[in-house]
XYZ file of N, CA and C in Angstrom:
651
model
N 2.581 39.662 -15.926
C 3.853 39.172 -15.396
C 4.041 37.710 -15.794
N 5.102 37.297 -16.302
C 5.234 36.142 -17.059
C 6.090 35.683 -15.952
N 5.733 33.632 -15.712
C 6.160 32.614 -14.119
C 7.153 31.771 -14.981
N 8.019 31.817 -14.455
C 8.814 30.861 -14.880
C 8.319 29.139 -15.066
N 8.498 28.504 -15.407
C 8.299 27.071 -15.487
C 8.783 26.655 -14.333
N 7.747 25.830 -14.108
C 8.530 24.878 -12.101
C 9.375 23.517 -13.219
N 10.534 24.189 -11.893
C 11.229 22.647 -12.387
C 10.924 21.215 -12.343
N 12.408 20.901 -13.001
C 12.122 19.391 -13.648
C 11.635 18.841 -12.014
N 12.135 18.895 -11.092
C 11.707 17.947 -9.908
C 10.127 18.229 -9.275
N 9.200 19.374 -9.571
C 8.480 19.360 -8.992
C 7.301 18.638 -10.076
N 7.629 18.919 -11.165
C 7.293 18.546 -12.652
C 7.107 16.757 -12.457
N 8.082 16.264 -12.067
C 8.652 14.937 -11.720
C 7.735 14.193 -10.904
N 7.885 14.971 -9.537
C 6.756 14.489 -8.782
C 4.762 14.711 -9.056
N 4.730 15.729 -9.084
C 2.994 15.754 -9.860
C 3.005 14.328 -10.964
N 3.607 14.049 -11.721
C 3.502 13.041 -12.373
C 3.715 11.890 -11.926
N 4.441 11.517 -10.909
C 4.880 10.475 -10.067
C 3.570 10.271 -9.152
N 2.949 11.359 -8.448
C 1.765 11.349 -7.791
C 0.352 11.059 -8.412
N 0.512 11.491 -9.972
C -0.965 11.370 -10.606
C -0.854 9.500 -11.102
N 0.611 9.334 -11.635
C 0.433 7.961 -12.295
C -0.104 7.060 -11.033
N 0.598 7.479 -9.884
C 0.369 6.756 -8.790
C -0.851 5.725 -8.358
N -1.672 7.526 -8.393
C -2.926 7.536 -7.428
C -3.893 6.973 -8.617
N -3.061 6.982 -9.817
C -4.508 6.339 -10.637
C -3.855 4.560 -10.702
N -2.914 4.539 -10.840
C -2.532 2.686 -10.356
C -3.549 1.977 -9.021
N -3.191 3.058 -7.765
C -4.128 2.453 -6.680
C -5.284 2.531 -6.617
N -6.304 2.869 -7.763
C -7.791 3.152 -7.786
C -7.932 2.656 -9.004
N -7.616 2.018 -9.602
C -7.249 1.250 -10.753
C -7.950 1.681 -11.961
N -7.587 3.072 -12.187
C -7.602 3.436 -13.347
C -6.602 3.133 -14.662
N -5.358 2.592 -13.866
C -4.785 2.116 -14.594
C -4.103 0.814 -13.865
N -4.926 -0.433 -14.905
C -4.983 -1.522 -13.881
C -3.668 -2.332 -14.150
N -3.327 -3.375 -13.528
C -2.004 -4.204 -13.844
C -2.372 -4.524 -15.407
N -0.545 -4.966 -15.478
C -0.434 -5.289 -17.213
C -0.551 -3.905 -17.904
N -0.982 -2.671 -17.711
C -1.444 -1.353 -18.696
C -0.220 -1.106 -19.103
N 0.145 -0.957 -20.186
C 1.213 -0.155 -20.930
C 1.448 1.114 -20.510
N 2.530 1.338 -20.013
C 2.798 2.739 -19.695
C 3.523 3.899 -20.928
N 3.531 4.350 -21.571
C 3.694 4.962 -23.096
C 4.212 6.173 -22.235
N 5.427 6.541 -22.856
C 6.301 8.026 -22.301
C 5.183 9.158 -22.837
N 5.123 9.248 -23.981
C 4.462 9.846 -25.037
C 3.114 10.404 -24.736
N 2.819 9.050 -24.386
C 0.830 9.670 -24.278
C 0.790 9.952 -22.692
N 1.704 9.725 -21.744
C 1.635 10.445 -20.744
C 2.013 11.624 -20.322
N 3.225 12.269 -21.186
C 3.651 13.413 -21.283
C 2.540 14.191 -21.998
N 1.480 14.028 -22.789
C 0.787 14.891 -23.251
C -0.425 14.700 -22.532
N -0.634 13.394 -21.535
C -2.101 13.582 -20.786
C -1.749 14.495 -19.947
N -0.128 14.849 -18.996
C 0.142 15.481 -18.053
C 0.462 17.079 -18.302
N 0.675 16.906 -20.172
C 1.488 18.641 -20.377
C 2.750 18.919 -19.613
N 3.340 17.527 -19.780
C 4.741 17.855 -19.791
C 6.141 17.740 -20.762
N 6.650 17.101 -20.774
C 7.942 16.853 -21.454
C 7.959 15.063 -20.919
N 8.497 14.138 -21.941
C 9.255 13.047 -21.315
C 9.666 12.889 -20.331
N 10.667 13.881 -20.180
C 11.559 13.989 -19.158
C 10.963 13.678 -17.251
N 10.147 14.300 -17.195
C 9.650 13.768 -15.693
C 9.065 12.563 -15.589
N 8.024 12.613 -17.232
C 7.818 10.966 -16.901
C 8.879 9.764 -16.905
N 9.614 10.017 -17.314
C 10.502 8.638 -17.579
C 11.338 8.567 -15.998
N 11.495 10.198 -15.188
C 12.074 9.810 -14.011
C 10.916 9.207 -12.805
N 10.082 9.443 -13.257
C 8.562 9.426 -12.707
C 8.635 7.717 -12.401
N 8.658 7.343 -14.064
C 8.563 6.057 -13.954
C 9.575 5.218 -13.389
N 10.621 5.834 -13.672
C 11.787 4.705 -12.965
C 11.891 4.713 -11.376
N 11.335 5.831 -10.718
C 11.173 6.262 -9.372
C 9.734 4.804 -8.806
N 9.296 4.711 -9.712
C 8.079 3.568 -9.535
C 8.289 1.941 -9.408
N 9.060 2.320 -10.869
C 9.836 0.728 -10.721
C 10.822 0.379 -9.326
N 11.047 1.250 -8.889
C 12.183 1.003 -7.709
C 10.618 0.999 -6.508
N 9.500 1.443 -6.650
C 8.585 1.000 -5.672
C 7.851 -0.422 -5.941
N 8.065 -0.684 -7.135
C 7.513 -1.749 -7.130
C 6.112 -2.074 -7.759
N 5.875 -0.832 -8.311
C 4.494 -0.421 -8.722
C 4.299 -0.811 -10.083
N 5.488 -0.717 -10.572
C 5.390 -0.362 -12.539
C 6.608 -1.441 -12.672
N 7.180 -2.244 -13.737
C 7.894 -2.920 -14.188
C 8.295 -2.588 -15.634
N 9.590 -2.365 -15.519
C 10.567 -1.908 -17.079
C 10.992 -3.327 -17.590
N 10.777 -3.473 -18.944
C 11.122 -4.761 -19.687
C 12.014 -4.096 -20.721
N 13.066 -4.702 -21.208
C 13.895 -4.112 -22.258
C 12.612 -4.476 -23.507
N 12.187 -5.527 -23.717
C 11.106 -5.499 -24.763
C 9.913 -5.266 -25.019
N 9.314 -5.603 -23.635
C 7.850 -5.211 -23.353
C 7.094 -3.492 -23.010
N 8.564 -2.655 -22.961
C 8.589 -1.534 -21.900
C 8.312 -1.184 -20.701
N 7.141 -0.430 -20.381
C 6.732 -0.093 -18.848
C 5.421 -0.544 -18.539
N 4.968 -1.386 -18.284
C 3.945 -1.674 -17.449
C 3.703 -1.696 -15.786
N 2.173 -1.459 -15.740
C 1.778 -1.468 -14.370
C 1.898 -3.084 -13.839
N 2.028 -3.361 -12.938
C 2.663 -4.554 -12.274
C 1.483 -5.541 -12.004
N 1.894 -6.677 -12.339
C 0.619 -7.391 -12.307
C 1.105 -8.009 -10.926
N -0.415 -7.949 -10.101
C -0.702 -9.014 -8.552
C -1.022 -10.237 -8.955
N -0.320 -10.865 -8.733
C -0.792 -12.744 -8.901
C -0.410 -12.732 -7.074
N -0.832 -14.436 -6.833
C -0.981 -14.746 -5.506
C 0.394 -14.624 -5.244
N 1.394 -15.293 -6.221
C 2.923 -15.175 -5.430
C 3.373 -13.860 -5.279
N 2.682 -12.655 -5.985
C 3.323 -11.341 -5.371
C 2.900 -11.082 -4.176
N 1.199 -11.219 -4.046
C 1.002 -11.014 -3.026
C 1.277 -11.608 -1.655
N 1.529 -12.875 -1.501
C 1.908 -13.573 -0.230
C 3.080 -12.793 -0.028
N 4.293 -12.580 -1.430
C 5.447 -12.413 -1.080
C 5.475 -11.156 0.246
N 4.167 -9.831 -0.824
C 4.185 -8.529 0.036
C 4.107 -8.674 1.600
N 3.103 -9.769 1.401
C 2.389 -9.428 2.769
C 2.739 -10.277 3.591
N 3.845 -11.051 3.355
C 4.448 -12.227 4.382
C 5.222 -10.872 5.010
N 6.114 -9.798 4.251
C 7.265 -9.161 4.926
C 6.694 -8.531 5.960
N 4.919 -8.079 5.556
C 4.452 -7.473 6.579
C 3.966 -7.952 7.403
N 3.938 -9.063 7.943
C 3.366 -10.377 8.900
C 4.560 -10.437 9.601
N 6.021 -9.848 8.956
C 7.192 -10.649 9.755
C 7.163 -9.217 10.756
N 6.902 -8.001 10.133
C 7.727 -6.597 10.534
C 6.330 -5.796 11.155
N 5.465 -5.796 10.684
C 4.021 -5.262 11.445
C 3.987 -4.980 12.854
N 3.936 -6.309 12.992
C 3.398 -6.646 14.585
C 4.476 -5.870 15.549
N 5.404 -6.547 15.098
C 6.712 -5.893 15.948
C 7.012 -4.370 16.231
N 6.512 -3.930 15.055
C 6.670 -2.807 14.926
C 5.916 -2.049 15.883
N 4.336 -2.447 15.917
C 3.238 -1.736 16.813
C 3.977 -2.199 17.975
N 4.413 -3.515 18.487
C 4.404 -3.504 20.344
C 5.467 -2.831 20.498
N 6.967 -2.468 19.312
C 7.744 -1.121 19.845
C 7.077 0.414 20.218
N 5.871 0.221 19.117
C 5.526 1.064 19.408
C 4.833 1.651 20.491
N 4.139 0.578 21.394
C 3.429 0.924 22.085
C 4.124 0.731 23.453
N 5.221 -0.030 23.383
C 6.030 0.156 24.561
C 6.650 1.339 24.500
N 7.058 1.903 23.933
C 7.390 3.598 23.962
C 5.827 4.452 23.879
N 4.900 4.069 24.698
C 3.539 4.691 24.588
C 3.595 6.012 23.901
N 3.474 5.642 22.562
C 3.227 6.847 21.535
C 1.783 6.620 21.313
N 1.587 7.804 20.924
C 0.035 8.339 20.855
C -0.432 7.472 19.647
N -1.867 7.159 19.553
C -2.631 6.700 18.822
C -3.245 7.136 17.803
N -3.792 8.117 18.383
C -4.715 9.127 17.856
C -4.489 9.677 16.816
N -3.237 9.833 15.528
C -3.007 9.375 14.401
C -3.978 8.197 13.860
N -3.700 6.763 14.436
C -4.795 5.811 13.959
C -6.042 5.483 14.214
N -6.319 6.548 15.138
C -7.795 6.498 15.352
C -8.473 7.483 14.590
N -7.531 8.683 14.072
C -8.415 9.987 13.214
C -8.191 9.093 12.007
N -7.704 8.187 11.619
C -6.932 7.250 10.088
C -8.559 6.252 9.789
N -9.031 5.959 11.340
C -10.171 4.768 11.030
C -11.461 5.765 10.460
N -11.337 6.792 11.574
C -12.722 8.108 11.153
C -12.808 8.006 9.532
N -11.386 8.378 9.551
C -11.702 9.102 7.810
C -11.942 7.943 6.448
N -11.665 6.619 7.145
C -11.920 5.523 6.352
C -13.682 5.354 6.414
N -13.976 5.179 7.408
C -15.583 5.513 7.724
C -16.148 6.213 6.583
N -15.333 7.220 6.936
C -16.465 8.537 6.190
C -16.292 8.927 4.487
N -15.344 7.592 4.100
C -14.688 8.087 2.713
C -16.110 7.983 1.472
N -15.428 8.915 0.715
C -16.501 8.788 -0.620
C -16.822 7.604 -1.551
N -14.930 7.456 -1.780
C -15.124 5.726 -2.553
C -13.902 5.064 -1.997
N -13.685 4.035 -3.109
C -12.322 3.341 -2.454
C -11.581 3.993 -2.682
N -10.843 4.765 -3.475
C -9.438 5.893 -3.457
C -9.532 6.280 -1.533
N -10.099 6.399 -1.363
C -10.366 7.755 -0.330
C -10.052 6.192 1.220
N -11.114 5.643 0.829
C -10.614 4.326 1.938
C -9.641 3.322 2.087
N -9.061 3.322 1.165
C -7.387 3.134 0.524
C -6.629 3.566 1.457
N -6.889 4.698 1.050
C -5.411 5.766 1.528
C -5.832 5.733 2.872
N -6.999 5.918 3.448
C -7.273 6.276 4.938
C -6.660 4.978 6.090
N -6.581 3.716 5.075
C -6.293 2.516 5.516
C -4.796 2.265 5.884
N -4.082 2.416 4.429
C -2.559 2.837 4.670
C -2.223 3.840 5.746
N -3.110 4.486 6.301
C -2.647 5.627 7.410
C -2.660 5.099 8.650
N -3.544 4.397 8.360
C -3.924 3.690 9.668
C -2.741 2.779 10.107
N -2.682 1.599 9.296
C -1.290 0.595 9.735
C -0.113 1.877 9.948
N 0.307 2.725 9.051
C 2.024 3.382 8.982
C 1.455 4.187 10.496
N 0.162 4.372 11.334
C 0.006 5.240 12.414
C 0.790 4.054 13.286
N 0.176 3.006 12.824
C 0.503 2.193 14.386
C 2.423 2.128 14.192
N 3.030 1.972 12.753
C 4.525 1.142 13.183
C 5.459 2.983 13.371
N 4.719 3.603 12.229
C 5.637 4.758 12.659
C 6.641 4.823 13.195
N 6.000 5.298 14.643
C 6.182 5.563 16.004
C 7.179 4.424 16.699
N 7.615 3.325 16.015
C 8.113 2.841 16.526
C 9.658 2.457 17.160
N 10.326 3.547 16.915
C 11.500 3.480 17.707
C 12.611 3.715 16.666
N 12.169 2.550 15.664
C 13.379 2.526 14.897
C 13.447 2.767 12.815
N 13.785 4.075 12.857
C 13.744 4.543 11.593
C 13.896 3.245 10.306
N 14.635 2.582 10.320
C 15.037 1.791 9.129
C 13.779 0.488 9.449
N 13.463 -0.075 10.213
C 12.502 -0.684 10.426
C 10.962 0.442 9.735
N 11.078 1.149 10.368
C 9.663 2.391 9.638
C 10.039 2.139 7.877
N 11.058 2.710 7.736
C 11.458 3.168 6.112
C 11.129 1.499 5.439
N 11.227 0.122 5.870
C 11.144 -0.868 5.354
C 10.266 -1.280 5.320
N 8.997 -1.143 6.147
C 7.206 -1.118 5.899
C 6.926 0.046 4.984
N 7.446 1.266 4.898
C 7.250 2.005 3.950
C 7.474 1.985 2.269
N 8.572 0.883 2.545
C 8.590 0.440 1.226
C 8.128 -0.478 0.440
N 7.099 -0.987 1.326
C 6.511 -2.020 0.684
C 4.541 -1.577 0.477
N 4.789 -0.270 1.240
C 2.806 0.105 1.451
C 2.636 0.245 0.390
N 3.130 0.590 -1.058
C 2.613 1.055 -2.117
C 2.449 -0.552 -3.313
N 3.103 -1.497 -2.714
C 2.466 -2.659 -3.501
C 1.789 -3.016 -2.463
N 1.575 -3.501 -1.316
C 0.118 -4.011 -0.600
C -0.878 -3.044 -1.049
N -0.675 -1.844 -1.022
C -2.125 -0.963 -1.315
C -2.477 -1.697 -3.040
N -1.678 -2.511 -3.768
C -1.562 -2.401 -4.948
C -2.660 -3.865 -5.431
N -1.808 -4.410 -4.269
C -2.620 -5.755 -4.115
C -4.103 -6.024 -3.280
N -4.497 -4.626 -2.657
C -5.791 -4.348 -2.171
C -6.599 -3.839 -2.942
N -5.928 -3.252 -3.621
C -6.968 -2.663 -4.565
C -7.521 -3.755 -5.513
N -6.464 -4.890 -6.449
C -7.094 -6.098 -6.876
C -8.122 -6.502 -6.064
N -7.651 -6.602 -4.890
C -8.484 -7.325 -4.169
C -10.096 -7.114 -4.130
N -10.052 -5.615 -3.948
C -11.342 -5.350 -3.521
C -12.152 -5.267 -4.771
N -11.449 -4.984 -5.439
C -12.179 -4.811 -7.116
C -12.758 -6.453 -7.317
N -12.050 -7.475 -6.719
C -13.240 -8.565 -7.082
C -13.974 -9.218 -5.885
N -13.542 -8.460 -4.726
C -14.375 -8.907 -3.242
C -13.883 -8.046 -2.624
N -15.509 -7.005 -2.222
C -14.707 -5.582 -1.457
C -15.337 -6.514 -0.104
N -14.303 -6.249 0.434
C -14.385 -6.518 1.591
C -13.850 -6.186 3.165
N -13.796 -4.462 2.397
C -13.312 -3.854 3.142
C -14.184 -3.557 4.821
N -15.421 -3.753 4.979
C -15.981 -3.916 6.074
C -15.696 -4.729 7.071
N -15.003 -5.851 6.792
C -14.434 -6.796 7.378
C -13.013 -5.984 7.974
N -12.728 -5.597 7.317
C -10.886 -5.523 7.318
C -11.491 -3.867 8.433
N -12.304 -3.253 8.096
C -12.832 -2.328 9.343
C -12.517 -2.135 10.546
N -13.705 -3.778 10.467
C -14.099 -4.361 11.929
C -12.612 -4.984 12.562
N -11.848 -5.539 11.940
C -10.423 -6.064 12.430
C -9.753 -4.565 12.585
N -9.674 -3.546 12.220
C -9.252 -2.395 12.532
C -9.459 -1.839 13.801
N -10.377 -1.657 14.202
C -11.074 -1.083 15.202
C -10.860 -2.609 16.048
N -10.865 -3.675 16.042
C -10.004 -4.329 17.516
C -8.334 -4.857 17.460
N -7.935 -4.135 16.525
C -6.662 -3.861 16.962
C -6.046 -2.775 17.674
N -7.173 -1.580 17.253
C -6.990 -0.430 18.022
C -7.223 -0.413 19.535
N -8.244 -1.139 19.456
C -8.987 -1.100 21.024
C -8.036 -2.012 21.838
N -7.417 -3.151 21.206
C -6.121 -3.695 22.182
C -5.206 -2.990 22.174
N -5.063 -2.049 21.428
C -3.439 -1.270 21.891
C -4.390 -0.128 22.732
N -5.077 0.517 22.541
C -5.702 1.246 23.569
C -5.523 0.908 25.104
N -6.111 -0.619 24.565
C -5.471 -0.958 26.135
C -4.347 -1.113 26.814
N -3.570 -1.268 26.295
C -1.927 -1.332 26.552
C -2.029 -3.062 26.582
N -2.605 -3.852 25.768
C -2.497 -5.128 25.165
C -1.384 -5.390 24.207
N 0.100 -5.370 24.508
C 0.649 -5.427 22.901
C 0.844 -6.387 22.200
N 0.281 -7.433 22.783
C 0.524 -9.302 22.555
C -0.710 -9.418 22.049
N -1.622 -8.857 22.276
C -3.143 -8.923 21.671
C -2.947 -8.403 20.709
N -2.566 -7.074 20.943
C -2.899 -5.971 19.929
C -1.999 -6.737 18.036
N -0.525 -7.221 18.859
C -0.022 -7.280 17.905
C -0.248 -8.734 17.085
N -0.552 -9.477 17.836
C -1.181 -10.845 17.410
C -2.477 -10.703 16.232
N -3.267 -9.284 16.567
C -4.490 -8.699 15.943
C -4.386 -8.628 14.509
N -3.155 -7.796 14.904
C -2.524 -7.325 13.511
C -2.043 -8.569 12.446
N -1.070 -9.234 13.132
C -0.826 -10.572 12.244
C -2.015 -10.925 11.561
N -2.832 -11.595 12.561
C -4.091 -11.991 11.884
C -4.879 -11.931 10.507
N -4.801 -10.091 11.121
C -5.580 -9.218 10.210
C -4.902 -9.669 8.370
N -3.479 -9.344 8.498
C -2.714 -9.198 7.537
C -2.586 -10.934 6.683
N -2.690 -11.700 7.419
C -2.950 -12.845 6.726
C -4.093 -13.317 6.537
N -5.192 -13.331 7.222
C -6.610 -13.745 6.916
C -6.695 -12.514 5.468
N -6.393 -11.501 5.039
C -6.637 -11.173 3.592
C -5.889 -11.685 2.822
N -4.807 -11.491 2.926
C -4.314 -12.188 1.664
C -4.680 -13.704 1.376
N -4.566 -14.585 2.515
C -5.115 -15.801 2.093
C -6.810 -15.662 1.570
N -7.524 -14.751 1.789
C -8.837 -14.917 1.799
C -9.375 -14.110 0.115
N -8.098 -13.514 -0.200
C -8.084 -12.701 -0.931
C -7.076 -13.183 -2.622
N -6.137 -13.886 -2.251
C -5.538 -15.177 -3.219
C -4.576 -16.177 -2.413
N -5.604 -17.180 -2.506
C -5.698 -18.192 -1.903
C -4.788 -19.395 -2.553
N -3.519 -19.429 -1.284
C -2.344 -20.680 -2.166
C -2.802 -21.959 -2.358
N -2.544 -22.478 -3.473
C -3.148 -23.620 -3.913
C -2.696 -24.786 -3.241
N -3.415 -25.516 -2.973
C -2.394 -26.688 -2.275
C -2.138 -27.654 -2.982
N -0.996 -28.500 -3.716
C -1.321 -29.028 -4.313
C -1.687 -30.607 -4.212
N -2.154 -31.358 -6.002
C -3.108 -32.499 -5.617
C -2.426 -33.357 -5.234
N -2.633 -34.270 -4.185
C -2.092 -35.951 -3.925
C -1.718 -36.588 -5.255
N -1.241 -37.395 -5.321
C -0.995 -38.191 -6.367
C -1.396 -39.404 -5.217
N -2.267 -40.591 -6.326
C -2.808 -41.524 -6.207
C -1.849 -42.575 -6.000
């Protein structure tokens, strides 16, 4: 019995998901040339999904289109990253004490810390990490506030992954996990969410560090 071909959109996404997941585990690291060509034949597809693939990326923020340079993976310097992670310093916090004043369940970010624990490598503690923060704002009341941390998790994960590739230091960022949890556990949301701030700026500063600049004599 002969299957029809899955369409262009599901076609679209598998490729949107593989370029992805190999950007955030940095198989394909910032600056990489993205080639229509040699990705349509690593994937066994047609152009066609990759190029929607890719432009679906560039609008995340992941990949960058140059009229001359073409498609590259996006390079993290310190000014991308402060930029990311200032929005999430402004919208984070807020987000969890909506959330927890509408006492929504946790237990999303507490099965999110387990599976970071127990991961194989960093792909796996990555993703378990991103589950963890989108557990706490989710829930928080207000859709377009959710959808606007959502649009930014796929360059912080982007800029963690730099990160850890030259100081994993994800044990740290753990241990700040697990007492942000334990203050919203408590119904702390000034703790809890203060936790969070913290958390989110002690890496990036610790992680690319703004220069200050020199006195003049």
């Amino acid at each position: 019995m002969a299957f029809a071909p899955s369409p262009i959109p599901s076609r679209t996404q598998y490729v949107l998901e593989a370029i992805k997941h190999s950007i955030l585990t940095g198989g394909l690291p910032p600056g990489q040339p993205l080639v229509e060509t040699e990705l349509a034949a690593r994937f066994g597809v047609s152009k066609t999904p990759v190029r929607e693939a890719l432009k679906t990326l560039a609008g995340t923020g992941l990949v960058v289109m140059s009229q001359f340079k073409g498609v590259t993976v996006r390079t993290v310097d310190a000014a991308m990253a402060h930029e990311v992670y200032d929005v999430r310093m402004l919208l984070e916090p807020e987000a969890l004490r909506r959330s927890l004043a509408r006492r929504a369940s946790l237990e999303p970010a507490r099965e999110a810390l387990v599976r970071a624990d127990e991961a194989a490598d960093r792909a796996e503690r990555s993703l378990a990490n991103r589950e963890f923060h989108r557990a706490l704002y989710l829930p928080c009341g207000n859709p377009l506030l959710a959808r606007m941390l959502d649009e930014v998790r796929d360059q912080a994960a982007l800029v963690s992954t730099v990160a850890w590739a030259a100081v994993p230091s994800w044990e740290r960022e753990a241990a700040e996990h697990r007492e942000i949890l334990r203050l919203a556990l408590a119904g702390d949301s000034d703790g809890a969410g203060q936790a969070l701030h913290d958390h989110i700026a002690s890496f990036v500063q610790r992680a690319f560090p703004e220069e200050t600049p020199h006195e003049q004599p």
